[in-house]
Short mmCIF file of C-alpha atoms and ligand atoms in Angstrom, two decimals:
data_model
loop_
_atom_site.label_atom_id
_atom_site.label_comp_id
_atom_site.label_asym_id
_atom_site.label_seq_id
_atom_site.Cartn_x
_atom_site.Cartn_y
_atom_site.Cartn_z
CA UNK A 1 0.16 -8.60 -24.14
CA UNK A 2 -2.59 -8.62 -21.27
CA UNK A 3 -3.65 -5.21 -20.27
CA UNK A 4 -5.11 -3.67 -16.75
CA UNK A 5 -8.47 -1.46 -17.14
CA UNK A 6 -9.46 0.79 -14.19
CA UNK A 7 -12.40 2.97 -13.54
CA UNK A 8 -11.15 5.43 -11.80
CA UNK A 9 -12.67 6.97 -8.87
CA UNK A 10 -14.13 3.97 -6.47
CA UNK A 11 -12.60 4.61 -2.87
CA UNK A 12 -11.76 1.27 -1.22
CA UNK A 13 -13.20 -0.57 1.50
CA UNK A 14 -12.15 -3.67 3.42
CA UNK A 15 -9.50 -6.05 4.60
CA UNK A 16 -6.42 -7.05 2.05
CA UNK A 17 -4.41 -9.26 3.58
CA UNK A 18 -0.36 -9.11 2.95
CA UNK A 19 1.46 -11.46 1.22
CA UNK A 20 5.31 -12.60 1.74
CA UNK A 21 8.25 -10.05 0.75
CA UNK A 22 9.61 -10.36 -2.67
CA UNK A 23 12.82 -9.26 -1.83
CA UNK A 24 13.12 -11.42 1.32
CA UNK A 25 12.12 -14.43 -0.48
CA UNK A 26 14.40 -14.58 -3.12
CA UNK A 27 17.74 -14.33 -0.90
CA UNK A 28 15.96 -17.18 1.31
CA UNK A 29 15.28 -19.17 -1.94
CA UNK A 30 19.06 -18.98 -2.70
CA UNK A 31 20.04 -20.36 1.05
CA UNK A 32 18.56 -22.83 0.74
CA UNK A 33 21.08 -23.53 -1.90
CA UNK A 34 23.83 -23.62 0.98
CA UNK A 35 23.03 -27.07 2.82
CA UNK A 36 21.67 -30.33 1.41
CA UNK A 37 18.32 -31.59 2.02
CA UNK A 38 15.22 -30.33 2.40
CA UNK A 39 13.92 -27.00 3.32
CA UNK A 40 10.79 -25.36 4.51
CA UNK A 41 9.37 -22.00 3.30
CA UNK A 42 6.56 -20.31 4.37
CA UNK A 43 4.43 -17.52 3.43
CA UNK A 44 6.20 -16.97 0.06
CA UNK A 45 4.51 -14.96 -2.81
CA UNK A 46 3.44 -16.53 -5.81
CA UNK A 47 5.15 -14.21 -7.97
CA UNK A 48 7.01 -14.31 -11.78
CA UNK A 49 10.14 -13.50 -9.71
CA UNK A 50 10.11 -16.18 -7.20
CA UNK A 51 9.03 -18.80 -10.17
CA UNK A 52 12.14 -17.35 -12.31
CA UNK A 53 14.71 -18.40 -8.84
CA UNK A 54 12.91 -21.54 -8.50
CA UNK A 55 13.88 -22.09 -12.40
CA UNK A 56 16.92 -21.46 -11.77
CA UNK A 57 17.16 -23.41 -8.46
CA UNK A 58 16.06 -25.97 -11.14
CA UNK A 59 18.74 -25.34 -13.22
CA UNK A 60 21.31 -25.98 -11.20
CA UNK A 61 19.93 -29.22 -9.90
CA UNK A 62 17.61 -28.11 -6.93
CA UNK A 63 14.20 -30.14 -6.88
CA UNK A 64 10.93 -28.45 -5.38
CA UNK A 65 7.22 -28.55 -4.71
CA UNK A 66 4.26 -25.75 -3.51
CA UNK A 67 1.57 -26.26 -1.13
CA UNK A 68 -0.41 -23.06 -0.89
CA UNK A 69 2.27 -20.35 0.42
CA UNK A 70 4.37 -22.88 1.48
CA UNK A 71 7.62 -24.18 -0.82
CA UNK A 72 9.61 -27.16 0.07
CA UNK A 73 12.95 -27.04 -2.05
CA UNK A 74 15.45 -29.52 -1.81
CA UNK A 75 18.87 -28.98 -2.97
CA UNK A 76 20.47 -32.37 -2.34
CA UNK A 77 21.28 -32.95 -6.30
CA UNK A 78 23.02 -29.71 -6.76
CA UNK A 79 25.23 -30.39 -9.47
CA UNK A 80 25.22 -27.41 -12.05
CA UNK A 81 26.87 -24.16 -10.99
CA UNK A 82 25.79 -22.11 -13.63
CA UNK A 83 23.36 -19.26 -13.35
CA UNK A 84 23.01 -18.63 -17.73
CA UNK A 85 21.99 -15.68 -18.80
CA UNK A 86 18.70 -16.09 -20.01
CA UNK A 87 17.14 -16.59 -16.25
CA UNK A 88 20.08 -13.50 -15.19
CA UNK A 89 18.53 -11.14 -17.83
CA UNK A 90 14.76 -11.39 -16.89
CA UNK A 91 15.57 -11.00 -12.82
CA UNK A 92 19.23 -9.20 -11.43
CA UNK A 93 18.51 -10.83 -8.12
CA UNK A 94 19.77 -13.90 -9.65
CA UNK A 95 23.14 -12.79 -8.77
CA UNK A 96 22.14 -14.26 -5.43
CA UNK A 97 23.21 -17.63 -5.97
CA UNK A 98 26.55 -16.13 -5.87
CA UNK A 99 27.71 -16.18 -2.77
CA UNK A 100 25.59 -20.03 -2.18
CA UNK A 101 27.27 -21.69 -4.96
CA UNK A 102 30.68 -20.66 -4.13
CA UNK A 103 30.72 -21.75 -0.47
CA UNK A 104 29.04 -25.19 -1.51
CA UNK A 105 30.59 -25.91 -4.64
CA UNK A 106 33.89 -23.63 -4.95
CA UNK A 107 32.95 -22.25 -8.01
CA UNK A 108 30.12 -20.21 -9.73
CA UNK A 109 29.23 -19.31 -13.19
CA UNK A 110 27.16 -16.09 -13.16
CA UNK A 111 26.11 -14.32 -16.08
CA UNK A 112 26.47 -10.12 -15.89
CA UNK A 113 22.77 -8.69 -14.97
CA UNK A 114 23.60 -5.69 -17.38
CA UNK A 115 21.59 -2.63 -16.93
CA UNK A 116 18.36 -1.92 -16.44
CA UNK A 117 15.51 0.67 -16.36
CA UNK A 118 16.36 2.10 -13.27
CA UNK A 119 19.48 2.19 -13.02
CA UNK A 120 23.37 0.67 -14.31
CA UNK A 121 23.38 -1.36 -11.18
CA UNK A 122 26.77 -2.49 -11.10
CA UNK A 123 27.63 -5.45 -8.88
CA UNK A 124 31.01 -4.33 -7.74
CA UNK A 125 30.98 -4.50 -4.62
CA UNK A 126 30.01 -8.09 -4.73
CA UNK A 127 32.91 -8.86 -6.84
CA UNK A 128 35.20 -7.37 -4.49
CA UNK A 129 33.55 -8.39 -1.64
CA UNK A 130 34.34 -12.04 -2.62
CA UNK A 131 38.13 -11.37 -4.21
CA UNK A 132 38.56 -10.00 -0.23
CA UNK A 133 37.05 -13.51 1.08
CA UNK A 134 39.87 -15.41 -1.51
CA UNK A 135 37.67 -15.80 -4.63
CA UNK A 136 38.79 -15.07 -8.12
CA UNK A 137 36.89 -13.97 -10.82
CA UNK A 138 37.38 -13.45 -14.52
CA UNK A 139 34.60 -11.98 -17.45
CA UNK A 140 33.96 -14.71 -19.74
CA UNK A 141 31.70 -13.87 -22.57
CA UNK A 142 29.27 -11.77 -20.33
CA UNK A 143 29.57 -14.39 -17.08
CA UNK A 144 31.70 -14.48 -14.33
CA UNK A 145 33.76 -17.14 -13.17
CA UNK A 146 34.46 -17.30 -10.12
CA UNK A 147 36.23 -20.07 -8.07
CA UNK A 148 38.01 -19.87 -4.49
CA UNK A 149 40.23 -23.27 -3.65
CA UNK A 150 38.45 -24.89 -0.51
CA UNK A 151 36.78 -22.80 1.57
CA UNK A 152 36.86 -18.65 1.49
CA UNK A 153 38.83 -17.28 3.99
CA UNK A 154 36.61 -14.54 6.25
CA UNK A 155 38.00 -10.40 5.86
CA UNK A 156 36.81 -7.34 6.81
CA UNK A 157 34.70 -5.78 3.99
CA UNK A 158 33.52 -2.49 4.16
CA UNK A 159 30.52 -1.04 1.65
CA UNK A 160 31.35 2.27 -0.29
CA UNK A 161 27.02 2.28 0.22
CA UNK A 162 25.10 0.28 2.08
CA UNK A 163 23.73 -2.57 -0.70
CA UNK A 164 21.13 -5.13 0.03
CA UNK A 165 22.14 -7.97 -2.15
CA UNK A 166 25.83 -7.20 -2.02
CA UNK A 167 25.26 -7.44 1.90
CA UNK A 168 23.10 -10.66 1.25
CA UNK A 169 25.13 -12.15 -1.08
CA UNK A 170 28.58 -11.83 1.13
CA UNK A 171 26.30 -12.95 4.51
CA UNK A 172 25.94 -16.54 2.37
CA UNK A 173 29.06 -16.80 1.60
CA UNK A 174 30.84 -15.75 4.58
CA UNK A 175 28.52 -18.05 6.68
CA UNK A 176 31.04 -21.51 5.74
CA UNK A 177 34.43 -19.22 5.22
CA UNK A 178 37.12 -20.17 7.15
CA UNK A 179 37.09 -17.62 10.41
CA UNK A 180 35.33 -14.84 11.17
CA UNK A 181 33.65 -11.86 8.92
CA UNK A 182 33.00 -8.33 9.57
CA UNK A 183 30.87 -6.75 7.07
CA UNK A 184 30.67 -3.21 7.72
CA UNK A 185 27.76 -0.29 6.17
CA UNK A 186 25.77 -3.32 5.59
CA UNK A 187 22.26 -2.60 4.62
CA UNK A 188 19.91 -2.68 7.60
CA UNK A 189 16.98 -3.27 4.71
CA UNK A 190 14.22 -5.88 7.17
CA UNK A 191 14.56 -8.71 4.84
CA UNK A 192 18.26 -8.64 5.32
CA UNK A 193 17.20 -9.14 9.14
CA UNK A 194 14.82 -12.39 7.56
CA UNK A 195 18.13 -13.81 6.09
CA UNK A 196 20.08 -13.34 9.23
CA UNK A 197 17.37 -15.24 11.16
CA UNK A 198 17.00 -18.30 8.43
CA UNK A 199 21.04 -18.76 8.42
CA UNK A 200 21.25 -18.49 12.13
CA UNK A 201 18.43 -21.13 11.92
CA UNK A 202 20.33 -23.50 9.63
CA UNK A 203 23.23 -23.39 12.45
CA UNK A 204 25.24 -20.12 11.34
CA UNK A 205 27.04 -17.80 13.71
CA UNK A 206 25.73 -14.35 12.78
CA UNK A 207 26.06 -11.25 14.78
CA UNK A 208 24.25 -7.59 14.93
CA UNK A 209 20.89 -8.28 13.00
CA UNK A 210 19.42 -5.30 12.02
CA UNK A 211 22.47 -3.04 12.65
CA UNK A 212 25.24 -2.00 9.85
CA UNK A 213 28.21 -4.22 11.27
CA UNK A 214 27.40 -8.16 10.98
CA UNK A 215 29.87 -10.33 12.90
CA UNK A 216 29.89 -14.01 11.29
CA UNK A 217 31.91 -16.59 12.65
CA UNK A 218 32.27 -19.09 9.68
CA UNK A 219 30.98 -22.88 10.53
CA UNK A 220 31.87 -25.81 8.38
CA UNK A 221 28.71 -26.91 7.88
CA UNK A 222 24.85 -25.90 7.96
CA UNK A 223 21.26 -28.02 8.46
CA UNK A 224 17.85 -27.20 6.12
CA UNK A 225 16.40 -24.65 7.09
CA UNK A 226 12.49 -23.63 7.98
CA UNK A 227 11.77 -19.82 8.26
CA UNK A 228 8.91 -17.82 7.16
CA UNK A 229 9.37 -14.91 5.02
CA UNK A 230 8.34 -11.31 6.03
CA UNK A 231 5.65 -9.52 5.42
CA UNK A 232 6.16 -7.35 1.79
CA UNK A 233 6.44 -3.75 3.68
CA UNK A 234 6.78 -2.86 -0.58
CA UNK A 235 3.33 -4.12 -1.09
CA UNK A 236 1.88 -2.72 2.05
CA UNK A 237 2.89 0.92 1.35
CA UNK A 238 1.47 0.48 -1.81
CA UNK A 239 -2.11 -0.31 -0.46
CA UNK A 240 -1.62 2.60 1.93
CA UNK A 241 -0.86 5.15 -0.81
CA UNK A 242 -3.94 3.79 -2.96
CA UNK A 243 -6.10 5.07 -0.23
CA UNK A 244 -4.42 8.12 0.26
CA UNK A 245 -4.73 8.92 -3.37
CA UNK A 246 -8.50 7.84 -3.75
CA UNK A 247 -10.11 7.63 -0.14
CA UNK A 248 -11.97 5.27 1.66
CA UNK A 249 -11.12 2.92 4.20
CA UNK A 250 -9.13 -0.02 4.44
CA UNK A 251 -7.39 -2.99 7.06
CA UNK A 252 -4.37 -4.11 5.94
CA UNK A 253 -3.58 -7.77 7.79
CA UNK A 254 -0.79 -10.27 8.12
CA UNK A 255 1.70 -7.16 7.99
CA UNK A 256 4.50 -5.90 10.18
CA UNK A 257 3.69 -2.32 11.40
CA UNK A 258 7.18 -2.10 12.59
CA UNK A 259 8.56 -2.19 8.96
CA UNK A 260 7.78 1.31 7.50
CA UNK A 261 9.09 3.51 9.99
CA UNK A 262 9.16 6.44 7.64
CA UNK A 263 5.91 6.04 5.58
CA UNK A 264 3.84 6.62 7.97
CA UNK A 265 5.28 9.92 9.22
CA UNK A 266 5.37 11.41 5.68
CA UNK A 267 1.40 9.96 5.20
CA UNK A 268 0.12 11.34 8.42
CA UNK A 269 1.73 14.76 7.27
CA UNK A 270 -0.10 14.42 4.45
CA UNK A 271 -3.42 13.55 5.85
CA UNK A 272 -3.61 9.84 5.59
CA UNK A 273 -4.06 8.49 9.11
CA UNK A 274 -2.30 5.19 9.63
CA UNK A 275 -3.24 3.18 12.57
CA UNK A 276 -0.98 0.72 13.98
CA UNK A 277 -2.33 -2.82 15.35
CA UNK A 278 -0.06 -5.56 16.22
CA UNK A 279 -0.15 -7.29 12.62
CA UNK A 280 -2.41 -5.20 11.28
CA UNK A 281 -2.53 -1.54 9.94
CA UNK A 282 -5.62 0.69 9.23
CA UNK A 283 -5.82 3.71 6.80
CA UNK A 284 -7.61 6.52 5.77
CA UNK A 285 -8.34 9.29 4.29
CA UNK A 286 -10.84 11.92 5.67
CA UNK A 287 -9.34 15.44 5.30
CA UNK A 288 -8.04 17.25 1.75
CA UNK A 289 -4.14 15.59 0.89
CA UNK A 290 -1.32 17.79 1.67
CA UNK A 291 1.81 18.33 -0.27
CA UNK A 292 5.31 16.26 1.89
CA UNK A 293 8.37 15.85 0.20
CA UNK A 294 10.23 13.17 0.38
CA UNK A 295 13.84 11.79 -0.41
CA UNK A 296 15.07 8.36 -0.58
CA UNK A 297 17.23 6.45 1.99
CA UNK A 298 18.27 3.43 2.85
CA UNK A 299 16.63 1.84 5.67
CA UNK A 300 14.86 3.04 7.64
CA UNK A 301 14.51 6.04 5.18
CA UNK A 302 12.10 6.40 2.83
CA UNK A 303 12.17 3.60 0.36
CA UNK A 304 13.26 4.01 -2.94
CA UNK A 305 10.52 1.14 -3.69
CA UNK A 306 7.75 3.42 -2.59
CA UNK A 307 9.20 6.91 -4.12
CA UNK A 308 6.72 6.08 -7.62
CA UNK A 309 3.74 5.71 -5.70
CA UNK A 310 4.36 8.56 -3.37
CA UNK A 311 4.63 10.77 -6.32
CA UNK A 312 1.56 9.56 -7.95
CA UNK A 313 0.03 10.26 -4.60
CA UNK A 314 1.54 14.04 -4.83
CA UNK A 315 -0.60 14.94 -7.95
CA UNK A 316 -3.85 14.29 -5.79
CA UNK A 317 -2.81 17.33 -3.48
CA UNK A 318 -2.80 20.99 -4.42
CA UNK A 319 0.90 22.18 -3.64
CA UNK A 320 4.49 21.85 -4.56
CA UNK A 321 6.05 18.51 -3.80
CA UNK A 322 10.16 17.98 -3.95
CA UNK A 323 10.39 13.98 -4.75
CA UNK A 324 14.39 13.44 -4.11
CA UNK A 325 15.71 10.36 -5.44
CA UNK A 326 19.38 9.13 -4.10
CA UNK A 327 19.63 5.69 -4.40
CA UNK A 328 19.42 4.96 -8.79
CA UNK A 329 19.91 7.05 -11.22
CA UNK A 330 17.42 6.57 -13.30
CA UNK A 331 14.29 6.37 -11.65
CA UNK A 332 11.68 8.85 -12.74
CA UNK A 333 10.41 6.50 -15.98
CA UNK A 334 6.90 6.91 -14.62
CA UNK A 335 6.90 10.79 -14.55
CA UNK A 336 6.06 10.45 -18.73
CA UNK A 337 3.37 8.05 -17.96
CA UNK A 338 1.91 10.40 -15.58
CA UNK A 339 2.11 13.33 -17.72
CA UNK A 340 -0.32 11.30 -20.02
CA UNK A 341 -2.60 11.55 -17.51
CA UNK A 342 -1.93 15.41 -17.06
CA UNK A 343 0.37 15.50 -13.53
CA UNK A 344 2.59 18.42 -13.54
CA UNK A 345 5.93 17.03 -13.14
CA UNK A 346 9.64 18.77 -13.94
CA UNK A 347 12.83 16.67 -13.23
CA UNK A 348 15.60 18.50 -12.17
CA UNK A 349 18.89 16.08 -11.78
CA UNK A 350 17.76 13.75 -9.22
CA UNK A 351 14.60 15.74 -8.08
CA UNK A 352 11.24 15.64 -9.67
CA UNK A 353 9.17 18.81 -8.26
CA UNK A 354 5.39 18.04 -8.80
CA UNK A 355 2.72 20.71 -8.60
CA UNK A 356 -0.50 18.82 -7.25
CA UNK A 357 -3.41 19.63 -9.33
CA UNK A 358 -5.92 17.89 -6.95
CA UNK A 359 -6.92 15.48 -9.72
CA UNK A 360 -5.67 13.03 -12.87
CA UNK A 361 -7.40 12.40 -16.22
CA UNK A 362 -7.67 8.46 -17.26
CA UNK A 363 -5.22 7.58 -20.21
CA UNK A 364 -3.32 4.70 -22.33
CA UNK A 365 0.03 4.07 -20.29
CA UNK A 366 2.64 1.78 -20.63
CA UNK A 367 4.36 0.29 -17.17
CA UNK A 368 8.12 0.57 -17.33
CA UNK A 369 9.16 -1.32 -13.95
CA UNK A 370 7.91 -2.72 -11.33
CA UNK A 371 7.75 0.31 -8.56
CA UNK A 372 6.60 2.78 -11.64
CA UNK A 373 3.91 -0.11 -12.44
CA UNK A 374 2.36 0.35 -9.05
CA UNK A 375 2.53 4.21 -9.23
CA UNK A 376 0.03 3.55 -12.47
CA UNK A 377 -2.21 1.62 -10.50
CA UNK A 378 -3.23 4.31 -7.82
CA UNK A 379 -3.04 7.12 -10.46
CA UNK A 380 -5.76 5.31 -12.33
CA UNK A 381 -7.43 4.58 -8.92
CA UNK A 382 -8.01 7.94 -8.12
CA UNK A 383 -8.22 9.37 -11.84
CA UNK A 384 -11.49 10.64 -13.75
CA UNK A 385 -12.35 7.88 -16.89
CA UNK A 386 -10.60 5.18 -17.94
CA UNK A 387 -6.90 4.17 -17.55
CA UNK A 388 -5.00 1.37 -19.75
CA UNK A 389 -1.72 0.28 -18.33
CA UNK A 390 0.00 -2.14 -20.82
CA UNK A 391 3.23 -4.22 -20.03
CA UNK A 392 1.76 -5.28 -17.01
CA UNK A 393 4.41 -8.47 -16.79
CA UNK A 394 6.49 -6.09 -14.94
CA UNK A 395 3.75 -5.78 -12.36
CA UNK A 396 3.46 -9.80 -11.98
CA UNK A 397 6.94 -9.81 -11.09
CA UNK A 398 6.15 -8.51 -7.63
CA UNK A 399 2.30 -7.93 -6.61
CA UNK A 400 0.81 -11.19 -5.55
CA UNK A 401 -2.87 -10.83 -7.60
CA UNK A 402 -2.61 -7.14 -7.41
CA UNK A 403 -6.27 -7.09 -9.32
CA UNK A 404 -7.93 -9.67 -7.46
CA UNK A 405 -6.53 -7.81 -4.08
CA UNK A 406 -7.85 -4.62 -5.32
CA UNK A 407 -11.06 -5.54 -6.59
CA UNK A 408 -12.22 -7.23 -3.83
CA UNK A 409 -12.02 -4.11 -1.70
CA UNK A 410 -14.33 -1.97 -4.47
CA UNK A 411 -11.81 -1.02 -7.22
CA UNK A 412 -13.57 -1.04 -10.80
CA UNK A 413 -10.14 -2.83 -11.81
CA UNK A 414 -9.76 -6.09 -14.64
CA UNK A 415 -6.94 -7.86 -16.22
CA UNK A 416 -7.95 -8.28 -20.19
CA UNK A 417 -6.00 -10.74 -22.00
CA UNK A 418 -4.40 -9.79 -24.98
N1 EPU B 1 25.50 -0.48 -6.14
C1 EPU B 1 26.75 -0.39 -6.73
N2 EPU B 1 27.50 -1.52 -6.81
C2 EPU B 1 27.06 -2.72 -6.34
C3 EPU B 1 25.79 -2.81 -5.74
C4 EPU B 1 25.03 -1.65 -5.65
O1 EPU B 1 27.17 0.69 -7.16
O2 EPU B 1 27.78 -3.71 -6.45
C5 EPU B 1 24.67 0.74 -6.03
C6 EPU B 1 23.39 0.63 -6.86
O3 EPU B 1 23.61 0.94 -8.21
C7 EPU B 1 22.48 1.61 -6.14
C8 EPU B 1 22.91 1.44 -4.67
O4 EPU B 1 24.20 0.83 -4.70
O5 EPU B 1 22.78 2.91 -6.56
C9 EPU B 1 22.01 0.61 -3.79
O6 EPU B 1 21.54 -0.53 -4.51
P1 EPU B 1 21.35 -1.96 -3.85
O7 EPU B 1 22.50 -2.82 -4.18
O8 EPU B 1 20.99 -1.80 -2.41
O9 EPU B 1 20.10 -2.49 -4.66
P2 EPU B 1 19.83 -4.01 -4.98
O10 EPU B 1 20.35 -4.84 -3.90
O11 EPU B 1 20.25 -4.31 -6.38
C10 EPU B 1 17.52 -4.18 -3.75
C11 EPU B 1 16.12 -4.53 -4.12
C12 EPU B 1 15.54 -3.41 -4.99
C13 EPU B 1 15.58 -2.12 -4.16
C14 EPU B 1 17.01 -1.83 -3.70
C15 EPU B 1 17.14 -0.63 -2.80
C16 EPU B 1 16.16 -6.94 -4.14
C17 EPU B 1 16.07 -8.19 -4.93
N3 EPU B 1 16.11 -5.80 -4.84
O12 EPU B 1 18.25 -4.04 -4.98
O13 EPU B 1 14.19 -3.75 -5.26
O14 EPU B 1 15.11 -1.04 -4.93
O15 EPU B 1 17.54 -2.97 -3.00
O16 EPU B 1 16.37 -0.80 -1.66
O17 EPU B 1 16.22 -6.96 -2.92
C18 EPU B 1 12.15 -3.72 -6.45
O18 EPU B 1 11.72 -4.58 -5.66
O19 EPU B 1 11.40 -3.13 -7.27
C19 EPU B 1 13.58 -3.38 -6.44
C20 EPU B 1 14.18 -2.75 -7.44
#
């Protein structure tokens, strides 16, 4: 398995420009499933995630081609609706074609994600979102089966929590119910906003973008769409971080500023200037770090996506940093990996307290998910020596040439093939 080797130490300089949101392109990916014909994507990431939905797009009779950033999928031969669980296993968001599959086709096969390292991740509220819009749904050897007779029928659903894909994947499939929708503590995540926008494109009736109640008056039938997908606010905090944890200077362009509302609050407290430029953002880092603590929220809260990378930013600073996590269970897997590098780290429940030591060590680690992946990176950014990260196949489900990005602003950084 390929490897990533840093030299730690190097501060960065330059311009990295953004690519498209993960998480906004695979929901977009699955509209598409929604109408015939053929639709336009731009500015979507050439990631392993987006490939594994455009398998499975595949797989269930979609056709599609890529010019640069831009994907043209057409979903006219639709004719499978069975999401198997091989494709399901390697990427949960699969359960998006949910919601697509049932309003086009009246019936979905969808295998169970199961768990995964971060978290159980249960998809009830999906389930019952749906049984509320007339679908039923059995387990059959590890899928479900659901099927609705003609067209759903729209309800009033309301979210125990706010969930992104349980919000997405009702949003697609309340779009052609019969009547009108209320979804209520939906997720307010920005991508969520990108779906709204795409549907509403495509000829859907959808109310109270952005906010947690989304009105959607059903329509009987939608066009192709064209939308571009957001900038990844994900990948963008990530770059910030970096130079907070090892210095220098960098412009970050073809971003949304407006996107990461609560980053840059808890950075500037910590001595990281951010400077905000219509699509651009600049950072750095001039003064000694300071400890923050932070706890994740939905947004615009701090992002559970980011809460790795902050915390590999905390052991860089000399105090006492309370990392709260409230939105999975289990997601402190890099706290191990960071101990090989000699962090001082104690998890208590759902807190992690971290006493900054103002510097890492280089070391062998192994990247357990994505987020944690990315926490590894900076840590070996701004570490003395040499740091290994193996697994790095979770990383290339959601950085767009991470190593290429970084080296080309002055990180001592290379991929070596196993
Ligand atoms: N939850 C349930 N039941 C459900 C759905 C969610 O109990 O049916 C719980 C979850 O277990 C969790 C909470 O609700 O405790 C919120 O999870 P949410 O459903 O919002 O997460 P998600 O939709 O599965 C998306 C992103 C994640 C990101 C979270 C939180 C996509 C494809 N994935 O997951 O992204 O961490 O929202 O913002 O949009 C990543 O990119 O690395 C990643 C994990």
């Amino acid at each position: 398995m390929d490897k990533i080797v840093i030299e730690g130490g190097h501060p960065l300089q330059g311009e990295i420009a953004i690519s498209g949101a993960k998480n906004a392109a695979l929901p977009l990916i699955c509209a598409t499933l929604l109408s015939p014909g053929p639709h336009v994507l731009e500015n979507v990431p050439d990631l392993r995630d987006t490939r594994t939905m455009l398998a499975l797009l595949e797989s269930l009779g979609a056709t599609w081609s890529r010019d640069g950033d831009t994907l043209t999928i057409d979903t006219s031969g639709l004719n499978n609706f069975e999401a198997s669980y091989d494709l399901v296993k390697t990427m949960r968001a699969s359960v998006l074609v949910l919601g697509p599959l049932l309003a086009r086709m009246n019936r979905a096969r969808v295998s169970l994600p199961g768990g995964c390292a971060i978290g159980a991740r249960p998809i009830n509220f999906h389930l019952q979102g749906f049984q509320q819009l007339g679908v039923r749904h059995q387990l059959d050897q590890g899928y479900v089966d659901a099927s609705v007779d003609g067209r759903m029928e729209g309800a009033t659903i309301c979210f125990d929590i706010p969930s992104v894909t349980a919000t997405e994947n009702i949003l697609m499939g309340a779009v052609l119910a019969k009547g009108d929708t209320v979804i209520k503590n939906a997720a307010r995540e920005p991508e969520i906003g990108n779906l709204v926008d795409m549907l509403n494109g495509m000829g859907a009736k959808i109310k109270g973008r952005g906010s947690d109640t989304l009105l959607i008056k059903g329509v009987t039938r939608l066009k192709p769409a064209r939308i571009r997908v957001v900038p990844d606010r994900i990948e963008t905090g990530t770059f910030l971080i970096a130079v907070g944890a090892i210095g220098g200077e960098l412009t970050l362009s073809n971003c949304d500023p407006a996107l990461l509302p609560s980053l840059y609050a808890k950075l500037g407290a910590a001595g990281v200037k951010v400077r905000e430029e219509k699509d651009r953002l600049h950072v750095a880092r001039r003064e000694p770090l300071r400890a923050v603590d932070i706890k994740t929220m939905p947004f615009p809260g701090f992002p559970t996506d980011l809460q790795a990378q902050m915390m590999a930013l905390m052991c860089f600073s000399n105090g006492l940093s309370l990392i709260t996590e409230t939105i999975f269970e289990n997601r402190f897997m890099h706290v191990a990996e960071l101990h090989r590098m000699g962090a001082d780290i104690r998890i208590d429940g759902h807190s992690a307290i971290v006493t900054g030591t103002g510097g890492l060590r280089g070391a062998p680690v192994m990247a357990t998910d994505l987020r944690a992946s990315a926490s590894l990176v900076i840590a070996g950014l701004a570490a003395e020596g040499i740091t290994e990260i193996s697994r790095v196949y979770h990383l290339d489900r959601g950085y767009d040439d991470l190593v290429g990005k970084l080296s080309r602003v002055g990180a001592v950084i290379h991929r070596q093939p196993a």
